Short mmCIF file of C-alpha atoms in Angstrom, two decimals:
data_model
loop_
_atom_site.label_atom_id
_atom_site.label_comp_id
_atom_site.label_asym_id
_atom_site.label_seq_id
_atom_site.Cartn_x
_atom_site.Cartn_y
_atom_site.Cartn_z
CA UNK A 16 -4.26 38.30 -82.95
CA UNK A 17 -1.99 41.05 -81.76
CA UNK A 18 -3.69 43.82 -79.78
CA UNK A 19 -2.43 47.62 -81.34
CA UNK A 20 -2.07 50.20 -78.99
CA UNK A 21 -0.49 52.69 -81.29
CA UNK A 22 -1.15 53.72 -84.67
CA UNK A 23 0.43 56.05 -86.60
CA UNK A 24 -1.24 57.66 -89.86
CA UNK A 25 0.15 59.59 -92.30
CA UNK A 26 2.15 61.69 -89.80
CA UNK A 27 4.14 64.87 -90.97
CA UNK A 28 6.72 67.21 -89.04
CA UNK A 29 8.75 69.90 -90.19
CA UNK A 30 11.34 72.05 -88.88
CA UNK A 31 11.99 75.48 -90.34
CA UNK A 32 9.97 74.86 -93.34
CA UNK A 33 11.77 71.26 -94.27
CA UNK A 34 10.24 68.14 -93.94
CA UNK A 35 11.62 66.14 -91.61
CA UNK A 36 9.30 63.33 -90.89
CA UNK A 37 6.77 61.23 -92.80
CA UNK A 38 5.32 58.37 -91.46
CA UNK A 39 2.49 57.13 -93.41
CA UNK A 40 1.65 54.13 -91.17
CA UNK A 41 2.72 52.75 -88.25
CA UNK A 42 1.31 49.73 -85.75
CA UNK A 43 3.11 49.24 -82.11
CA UNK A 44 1.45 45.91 -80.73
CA UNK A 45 1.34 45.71 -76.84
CA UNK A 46 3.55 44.64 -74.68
CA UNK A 47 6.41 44.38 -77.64
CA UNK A 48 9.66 46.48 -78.49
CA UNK A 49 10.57 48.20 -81.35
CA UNK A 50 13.82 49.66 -82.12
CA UNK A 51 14.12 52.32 -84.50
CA UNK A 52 17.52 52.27 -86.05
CA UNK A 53 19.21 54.82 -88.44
CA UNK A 54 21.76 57.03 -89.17
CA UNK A 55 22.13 60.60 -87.44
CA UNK A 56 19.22 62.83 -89.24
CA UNK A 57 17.33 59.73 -90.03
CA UNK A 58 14.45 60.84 -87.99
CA UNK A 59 14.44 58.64 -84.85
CA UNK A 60 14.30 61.10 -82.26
CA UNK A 61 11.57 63.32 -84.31
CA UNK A 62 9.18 60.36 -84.27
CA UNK A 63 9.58 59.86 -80.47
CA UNK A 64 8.79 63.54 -79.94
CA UNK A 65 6.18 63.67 -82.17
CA UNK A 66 4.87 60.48 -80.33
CA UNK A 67 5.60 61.78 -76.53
CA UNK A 68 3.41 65.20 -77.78
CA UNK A 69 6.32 67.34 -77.66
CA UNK A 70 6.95 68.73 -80.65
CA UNK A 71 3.77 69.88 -83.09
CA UNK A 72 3.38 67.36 -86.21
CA UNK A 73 1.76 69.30 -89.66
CA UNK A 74 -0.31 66.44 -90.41
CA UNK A 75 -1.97 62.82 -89.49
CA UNK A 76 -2.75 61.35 -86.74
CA UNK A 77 -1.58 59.61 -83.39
CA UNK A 78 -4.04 57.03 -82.54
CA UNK A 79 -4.04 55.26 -79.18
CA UNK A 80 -6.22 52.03 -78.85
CA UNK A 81 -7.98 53.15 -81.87
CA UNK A 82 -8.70 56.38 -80.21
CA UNK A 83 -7.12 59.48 -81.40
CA UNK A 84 -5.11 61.41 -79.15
CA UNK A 85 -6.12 64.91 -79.68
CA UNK A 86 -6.13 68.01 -77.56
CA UNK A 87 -7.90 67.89 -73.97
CA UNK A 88 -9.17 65.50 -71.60
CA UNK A 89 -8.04 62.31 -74.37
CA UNK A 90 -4.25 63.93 -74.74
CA UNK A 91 -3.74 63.97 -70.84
CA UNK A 92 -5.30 60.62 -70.87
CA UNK A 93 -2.41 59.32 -73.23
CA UNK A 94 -0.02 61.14 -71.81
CA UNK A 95 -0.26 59.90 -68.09
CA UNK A 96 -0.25 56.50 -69.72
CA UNK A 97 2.96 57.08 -71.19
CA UNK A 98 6.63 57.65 -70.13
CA UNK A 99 9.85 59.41 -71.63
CA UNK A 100 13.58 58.11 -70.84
CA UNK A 101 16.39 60.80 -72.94
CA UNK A 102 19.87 59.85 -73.44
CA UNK A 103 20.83 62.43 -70.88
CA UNK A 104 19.07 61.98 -67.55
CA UNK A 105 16.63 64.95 -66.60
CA UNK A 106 16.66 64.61 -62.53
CA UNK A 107 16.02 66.61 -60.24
CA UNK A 108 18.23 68.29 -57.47
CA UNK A 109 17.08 66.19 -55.00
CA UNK A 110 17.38 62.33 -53.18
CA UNK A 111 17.01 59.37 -55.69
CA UNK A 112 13.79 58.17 -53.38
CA UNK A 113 12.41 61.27 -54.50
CA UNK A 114 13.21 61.77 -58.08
CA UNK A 115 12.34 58.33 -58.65
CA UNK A 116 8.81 58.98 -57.14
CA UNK A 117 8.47 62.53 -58.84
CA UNK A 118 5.92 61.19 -61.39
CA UNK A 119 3.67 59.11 -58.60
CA UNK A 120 3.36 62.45 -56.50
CA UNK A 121 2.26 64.63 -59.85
CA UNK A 122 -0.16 61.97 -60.07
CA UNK A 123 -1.18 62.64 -56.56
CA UNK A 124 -0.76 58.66 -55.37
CA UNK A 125 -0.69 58.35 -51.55
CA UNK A 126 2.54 58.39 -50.11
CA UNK A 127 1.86 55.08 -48.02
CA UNK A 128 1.04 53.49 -51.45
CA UNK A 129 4.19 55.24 -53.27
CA UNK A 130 6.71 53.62 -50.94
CA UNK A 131 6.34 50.35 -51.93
CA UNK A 132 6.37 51.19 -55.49
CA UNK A 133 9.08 53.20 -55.80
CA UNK A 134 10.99 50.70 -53.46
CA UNK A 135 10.05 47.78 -56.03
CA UNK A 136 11.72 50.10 -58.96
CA UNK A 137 14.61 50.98 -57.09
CA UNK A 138 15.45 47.34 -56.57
CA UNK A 139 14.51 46.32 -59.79
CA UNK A 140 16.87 48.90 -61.73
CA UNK A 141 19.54 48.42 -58.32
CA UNK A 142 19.68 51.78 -57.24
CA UNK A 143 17.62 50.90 -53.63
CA UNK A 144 21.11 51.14 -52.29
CA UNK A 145 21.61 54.59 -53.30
CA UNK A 146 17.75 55.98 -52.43
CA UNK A 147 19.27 58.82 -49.86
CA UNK A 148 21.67 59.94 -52.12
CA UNK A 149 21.69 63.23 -54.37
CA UNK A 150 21.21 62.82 -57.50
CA UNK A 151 23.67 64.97 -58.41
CA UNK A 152 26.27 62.80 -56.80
CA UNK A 153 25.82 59.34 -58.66
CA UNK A 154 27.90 57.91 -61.47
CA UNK A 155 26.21 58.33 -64.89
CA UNK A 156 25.13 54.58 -65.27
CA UNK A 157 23.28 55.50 -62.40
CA UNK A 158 21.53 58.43 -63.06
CA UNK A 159 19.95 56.44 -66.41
CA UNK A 160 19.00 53.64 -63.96
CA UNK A 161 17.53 56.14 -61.93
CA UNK A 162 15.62 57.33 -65.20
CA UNK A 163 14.67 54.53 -65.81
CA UNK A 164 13.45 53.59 -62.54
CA UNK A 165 11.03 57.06 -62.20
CA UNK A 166 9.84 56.14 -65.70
CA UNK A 167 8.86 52.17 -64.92
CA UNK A 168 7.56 53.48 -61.32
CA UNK A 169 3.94 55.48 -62.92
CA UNK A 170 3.20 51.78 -64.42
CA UNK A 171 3.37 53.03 -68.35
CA UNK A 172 1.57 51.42 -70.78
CA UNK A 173 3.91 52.91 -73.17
CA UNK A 174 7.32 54.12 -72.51
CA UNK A 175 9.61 55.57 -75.01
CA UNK A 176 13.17 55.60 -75.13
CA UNK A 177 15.81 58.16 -77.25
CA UNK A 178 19.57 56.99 -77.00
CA UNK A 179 19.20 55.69 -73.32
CA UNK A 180 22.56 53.68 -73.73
CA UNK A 181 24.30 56.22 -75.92
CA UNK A 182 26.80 58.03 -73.08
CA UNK A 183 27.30 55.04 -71.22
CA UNK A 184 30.32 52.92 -70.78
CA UNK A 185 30.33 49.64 -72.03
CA UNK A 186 30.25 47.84 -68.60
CA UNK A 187 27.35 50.16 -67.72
CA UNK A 188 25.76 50.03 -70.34
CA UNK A 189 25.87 45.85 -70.67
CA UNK A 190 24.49 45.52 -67.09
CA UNK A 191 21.34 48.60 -67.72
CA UNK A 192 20.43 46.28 -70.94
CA UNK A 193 20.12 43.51 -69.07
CA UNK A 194 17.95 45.27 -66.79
CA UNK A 195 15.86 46.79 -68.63
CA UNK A 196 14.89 43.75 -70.61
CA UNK A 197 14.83 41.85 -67.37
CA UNK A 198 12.20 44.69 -66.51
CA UNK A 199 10.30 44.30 -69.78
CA UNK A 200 9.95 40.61 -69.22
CA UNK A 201 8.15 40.98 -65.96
CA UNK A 202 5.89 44.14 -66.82
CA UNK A 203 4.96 43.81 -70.50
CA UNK A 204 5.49 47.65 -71.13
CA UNK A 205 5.35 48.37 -74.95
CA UNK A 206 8.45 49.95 -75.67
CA UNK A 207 9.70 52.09 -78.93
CA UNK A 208 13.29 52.90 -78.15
CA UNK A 209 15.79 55.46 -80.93
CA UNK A 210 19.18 53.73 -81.00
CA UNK A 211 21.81 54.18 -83.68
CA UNK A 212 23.36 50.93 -82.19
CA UNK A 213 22.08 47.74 -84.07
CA UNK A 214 23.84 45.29 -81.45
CA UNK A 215 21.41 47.32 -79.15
CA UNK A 216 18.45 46.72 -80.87
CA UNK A 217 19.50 43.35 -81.76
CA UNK A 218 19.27 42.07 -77.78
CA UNK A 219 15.89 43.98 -76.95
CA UNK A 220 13.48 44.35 -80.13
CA UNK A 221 10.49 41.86 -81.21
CA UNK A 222 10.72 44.36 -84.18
CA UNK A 223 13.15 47.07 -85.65
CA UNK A 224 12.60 49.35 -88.10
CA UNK A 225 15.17 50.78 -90.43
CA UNK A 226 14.67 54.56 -90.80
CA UNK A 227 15.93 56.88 -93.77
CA UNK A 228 15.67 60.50 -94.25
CA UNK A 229 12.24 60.71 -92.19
CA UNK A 230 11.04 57.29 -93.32
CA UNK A 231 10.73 53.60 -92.31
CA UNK A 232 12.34 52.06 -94.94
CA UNK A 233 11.98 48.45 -93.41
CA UNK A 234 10.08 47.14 -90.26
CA UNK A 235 9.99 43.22 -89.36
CA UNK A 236 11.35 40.95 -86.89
CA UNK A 237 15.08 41.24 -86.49
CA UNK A 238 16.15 38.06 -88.44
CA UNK A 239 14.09 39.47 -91.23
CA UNK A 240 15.53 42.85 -91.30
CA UNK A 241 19.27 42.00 -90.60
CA UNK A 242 19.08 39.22 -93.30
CA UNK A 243 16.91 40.53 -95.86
CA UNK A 244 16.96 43.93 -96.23
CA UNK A 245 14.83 45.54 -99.03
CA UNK A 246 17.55 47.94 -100.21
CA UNK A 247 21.29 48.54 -100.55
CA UNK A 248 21.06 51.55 -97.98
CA UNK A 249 19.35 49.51 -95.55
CA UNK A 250 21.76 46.52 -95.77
CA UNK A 251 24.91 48.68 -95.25
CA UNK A 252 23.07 49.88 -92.15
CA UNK A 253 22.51 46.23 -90.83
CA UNK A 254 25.80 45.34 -91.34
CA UNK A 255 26.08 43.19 -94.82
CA UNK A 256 29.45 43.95 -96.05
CA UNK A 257 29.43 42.23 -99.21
CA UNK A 258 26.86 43.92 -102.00
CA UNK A 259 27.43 42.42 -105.49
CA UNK A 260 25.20 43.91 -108.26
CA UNK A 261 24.46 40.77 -111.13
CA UNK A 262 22.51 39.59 -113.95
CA UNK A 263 20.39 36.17 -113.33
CA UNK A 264 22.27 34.15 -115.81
CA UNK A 265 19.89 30.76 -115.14
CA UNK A 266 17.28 29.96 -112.19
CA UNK A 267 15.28 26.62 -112.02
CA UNK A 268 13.94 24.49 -108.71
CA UNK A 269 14.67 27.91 -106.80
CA UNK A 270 18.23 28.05 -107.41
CA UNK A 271 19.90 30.90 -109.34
CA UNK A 272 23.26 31.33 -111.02
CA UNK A 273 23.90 35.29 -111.23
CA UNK A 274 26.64 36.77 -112.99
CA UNK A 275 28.38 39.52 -110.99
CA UNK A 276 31.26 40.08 -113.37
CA UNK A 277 34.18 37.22 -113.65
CA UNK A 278 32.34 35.28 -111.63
CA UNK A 279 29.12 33.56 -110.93
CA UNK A 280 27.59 32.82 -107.44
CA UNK A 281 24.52 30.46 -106.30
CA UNK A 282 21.61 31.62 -104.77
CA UNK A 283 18.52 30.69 -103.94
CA UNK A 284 15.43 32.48 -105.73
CA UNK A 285 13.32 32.75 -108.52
CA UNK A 286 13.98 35.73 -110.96
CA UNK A 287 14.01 35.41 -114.22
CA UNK A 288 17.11 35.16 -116.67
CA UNK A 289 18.16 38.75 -117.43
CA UNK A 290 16.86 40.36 -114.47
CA UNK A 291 19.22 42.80 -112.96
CA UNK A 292 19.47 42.35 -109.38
CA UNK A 293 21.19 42.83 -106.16
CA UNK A 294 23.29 40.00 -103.59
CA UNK A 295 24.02 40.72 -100.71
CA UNK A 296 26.33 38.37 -97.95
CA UNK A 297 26.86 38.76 -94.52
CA UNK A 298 30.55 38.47 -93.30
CA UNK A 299 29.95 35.82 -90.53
CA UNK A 300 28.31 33.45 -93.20
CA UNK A 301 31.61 33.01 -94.80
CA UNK A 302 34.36 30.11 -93.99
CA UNK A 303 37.93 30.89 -94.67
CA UNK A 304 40.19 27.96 -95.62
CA UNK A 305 43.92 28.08 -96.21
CA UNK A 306 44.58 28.49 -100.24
CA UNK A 307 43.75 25.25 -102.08
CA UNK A 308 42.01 23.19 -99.74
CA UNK A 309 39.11 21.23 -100.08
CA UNK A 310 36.25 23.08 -97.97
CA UNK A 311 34.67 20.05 -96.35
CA UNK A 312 31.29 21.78 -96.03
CA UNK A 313 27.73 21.68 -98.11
CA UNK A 314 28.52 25.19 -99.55
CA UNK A 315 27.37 25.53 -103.13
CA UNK A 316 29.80 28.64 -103.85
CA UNK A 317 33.65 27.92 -103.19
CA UNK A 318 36.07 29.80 -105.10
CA UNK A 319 40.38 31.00 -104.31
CA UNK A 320 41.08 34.45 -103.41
CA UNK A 321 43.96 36.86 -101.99
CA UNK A 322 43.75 38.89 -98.95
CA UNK A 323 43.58 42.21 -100.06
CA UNK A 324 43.34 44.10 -96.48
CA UNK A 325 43.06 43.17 -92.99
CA UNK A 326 40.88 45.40 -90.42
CA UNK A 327 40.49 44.98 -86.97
CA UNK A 328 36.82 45.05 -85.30
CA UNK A 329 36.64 44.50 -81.58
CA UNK A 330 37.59 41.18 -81.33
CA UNK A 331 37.41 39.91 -84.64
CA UNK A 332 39.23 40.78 -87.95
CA UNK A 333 37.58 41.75 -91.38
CA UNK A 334 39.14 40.38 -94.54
CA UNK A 335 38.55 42.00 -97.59
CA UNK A 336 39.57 39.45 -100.15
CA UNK A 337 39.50 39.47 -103.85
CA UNK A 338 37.79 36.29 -105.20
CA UNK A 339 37.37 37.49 -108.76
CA UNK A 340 34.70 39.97 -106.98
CA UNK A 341 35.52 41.51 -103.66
CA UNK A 342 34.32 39.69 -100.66
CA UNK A 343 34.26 40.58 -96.69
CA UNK A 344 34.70 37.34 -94.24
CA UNK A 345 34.82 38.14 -90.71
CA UNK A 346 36.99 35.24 -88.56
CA UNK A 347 38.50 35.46 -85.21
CA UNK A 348 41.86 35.17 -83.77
CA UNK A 349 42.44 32.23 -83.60
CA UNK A 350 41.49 31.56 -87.22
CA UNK A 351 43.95 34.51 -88.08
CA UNK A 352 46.81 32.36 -86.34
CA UNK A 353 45.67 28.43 -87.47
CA UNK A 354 45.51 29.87 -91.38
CA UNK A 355 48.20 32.41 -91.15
CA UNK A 356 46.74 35.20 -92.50
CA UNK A 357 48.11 37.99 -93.60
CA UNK A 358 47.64 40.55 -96.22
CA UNK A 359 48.82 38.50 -99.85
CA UNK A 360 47.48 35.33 -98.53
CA UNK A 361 45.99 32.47 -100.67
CA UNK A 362 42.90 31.44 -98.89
CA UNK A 363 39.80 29.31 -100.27
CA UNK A 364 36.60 30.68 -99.42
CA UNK A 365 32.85 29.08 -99.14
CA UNK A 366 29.05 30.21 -98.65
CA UNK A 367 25.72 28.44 -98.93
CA UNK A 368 23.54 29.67 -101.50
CA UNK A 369 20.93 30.28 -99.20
CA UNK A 370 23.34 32.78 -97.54
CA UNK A 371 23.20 35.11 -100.21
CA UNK A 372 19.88 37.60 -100.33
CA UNK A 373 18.79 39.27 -103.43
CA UNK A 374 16.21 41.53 -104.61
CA UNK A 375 15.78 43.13 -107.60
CA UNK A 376 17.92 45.86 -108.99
CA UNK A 377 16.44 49.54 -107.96
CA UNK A 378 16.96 52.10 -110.79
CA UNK A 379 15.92 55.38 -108.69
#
């Protein structure tokens, strides 16, 4: 059984007299991570303040291993046992060495005992090389490593993180991920890190939860959450492109045949006939084919289509193509070249049934 050290109950913040926050309950397990993604205003950063201590929450409570953290002796208690990284670093004017050891010498640790510990953070976020140096003088990859570094170095049980990746370059910011995880790995720190960025989230998180206007509107392993999300919102935030609204025309042995206008798809399920409800498919999980081939795959859904627009997305292109419904595929050069794509192409496409997610229809 998973050991909680954080609970969050019924939880309430407001800023200038508008709610802004409300959390009715919330488990962090030890030792795991859990990204909270979210649009801007969703409420990421509030909940990491309100968790840090730093900004004043209206109601609930913040419990720490079942223990709530109130004022006094139990709030310093929690708050020595946790640590803070922003998406700006806060150093101070002074040598790496020292700002990474600035929270072992307000904790009064010996400085014959701090040297080897802040050495052992240094190398493990690879700043050791710059521990003379001003902080003030270091590239801003390495100030966050630096961050970082201070933050692992007072041993945290808990250590939360808002936007630590958000102003870095990509290079930078691809090596400090691997770090920190590498990190993770070998102290078993719980973690709750703020990140707009799912891709972020996605190489770091046991869990993520979705947030919307204050609340967690999903929370479950990644898998779970970027292929079944509970609502439309949420699975626009996750990245499913394709969201087809349909009425379950038949369903028996846990397959469904769902009407989403000229068209019917497969899908695996078990509403009833009649029910209104909601598909949603992620890009990657469909196959392009040239138009009128002969998809050599198990697919259940195959149907021809035009290319209606062509995007490009890092290194891949997105293909909005109209299939009788309107359908995004992702595919990659190389595809775009061997099937000759371009917009007012014929093209086949295919999809598993058990590809396609669907709840039932919201009405709010």
């Amino acid at each position: 059984m998973k050991e909680t050290i954080l609970s969050v109950r019924g939880l309430k913040v407001s800023r200038g007299g508008v709610p802004v926050l409300d959390i009715q309950e919330l488990d962090v397990y030890a030792g795991e991570f859990l990204s909270l993604i979210g649009p801007n205003g969703a409420g990421k950063s509030t909940l990491l303040l309100s968790l840090a201590g730093l900004i004043k929450r209206d109601k609930g409570e913040i419990l720490f291993h079942g223990r709530p953290v109130e004022n006094g002796a139990r709030l310093l208690e929690y708050r020595r046992s946790l640590a803070m990284v922003f998406q700006e670093p806060l150093l101070f004017d002074s040598t790496v060495y020292d700002n990474v050891a600035a929270g072992l010498k307000l904790r009064g640790t010996e400085r014959k005992k701090m040297r080897p510990i802040v050495e052992e953070n240094m190398e493990l976020f690879a700043v050791a090389h710059l521990s003379s140096r001003s902080a003030r003088k270091i590239s801003g990859g390495e100030a966050q490593r630096t961050s970082l570094a201070r933050a692992f170095a007072t041993n945290p049980e808990l250590i939360l993180l808002d936007e630590p990746f958000a102003s870095l370059d990509p290079p930078a910011k691809e090596s400090i991920i691997g770090d920190l995880g590498h990190a993770m790995h070998i102290k078993k720190t719980t973690a709750i890190m703020a990140t707009h960025d799912r891709r972020d989230a996605l190489r770091l998180s046991d869990r993520i939860a979705v947030m919307e206007g204050g609340r967690i509107a999903q929370i479950g392993a990644p898998v779970e959450v970027m292929y079944q999300p509970v609502s439309e919102s949420v699975a626009q935030f996750v990245g499913i492109e394709t969201t087809l609204e349909g009425k379950v025309r038949s369903s028996a042995g846990g397959i469904m045949q769902v009407d989403v206008g000229s068209r019917d798809i497969l899908c695996t399920g078990d509403f009833a006939p009649g029910e209104q409800v909601m598909c949603f498919i992620r890009p990657e999980h469909v196959t392009v084919y040239p138009g009128g081939a002969r998809p050599d795959s198990s697919a259940r859904n195959v149907f021809t289509g035009t290319v209606l627009k062509i995007q490009t997305i890092g290194l891949l292109y997105r293909l909005s193509i109209d299939c009788g419904f309107m359908l995004s595929a992702h595919v990659t050069q190389q595809a775009m070249e061997d099937l000759r794509l371009a917009v007012g192409s014929p093209v086949t496409v295919a999809f598993k049934a058990t590809s396609v997610h669907v709840i039932r229809k919201s009405w709010d």
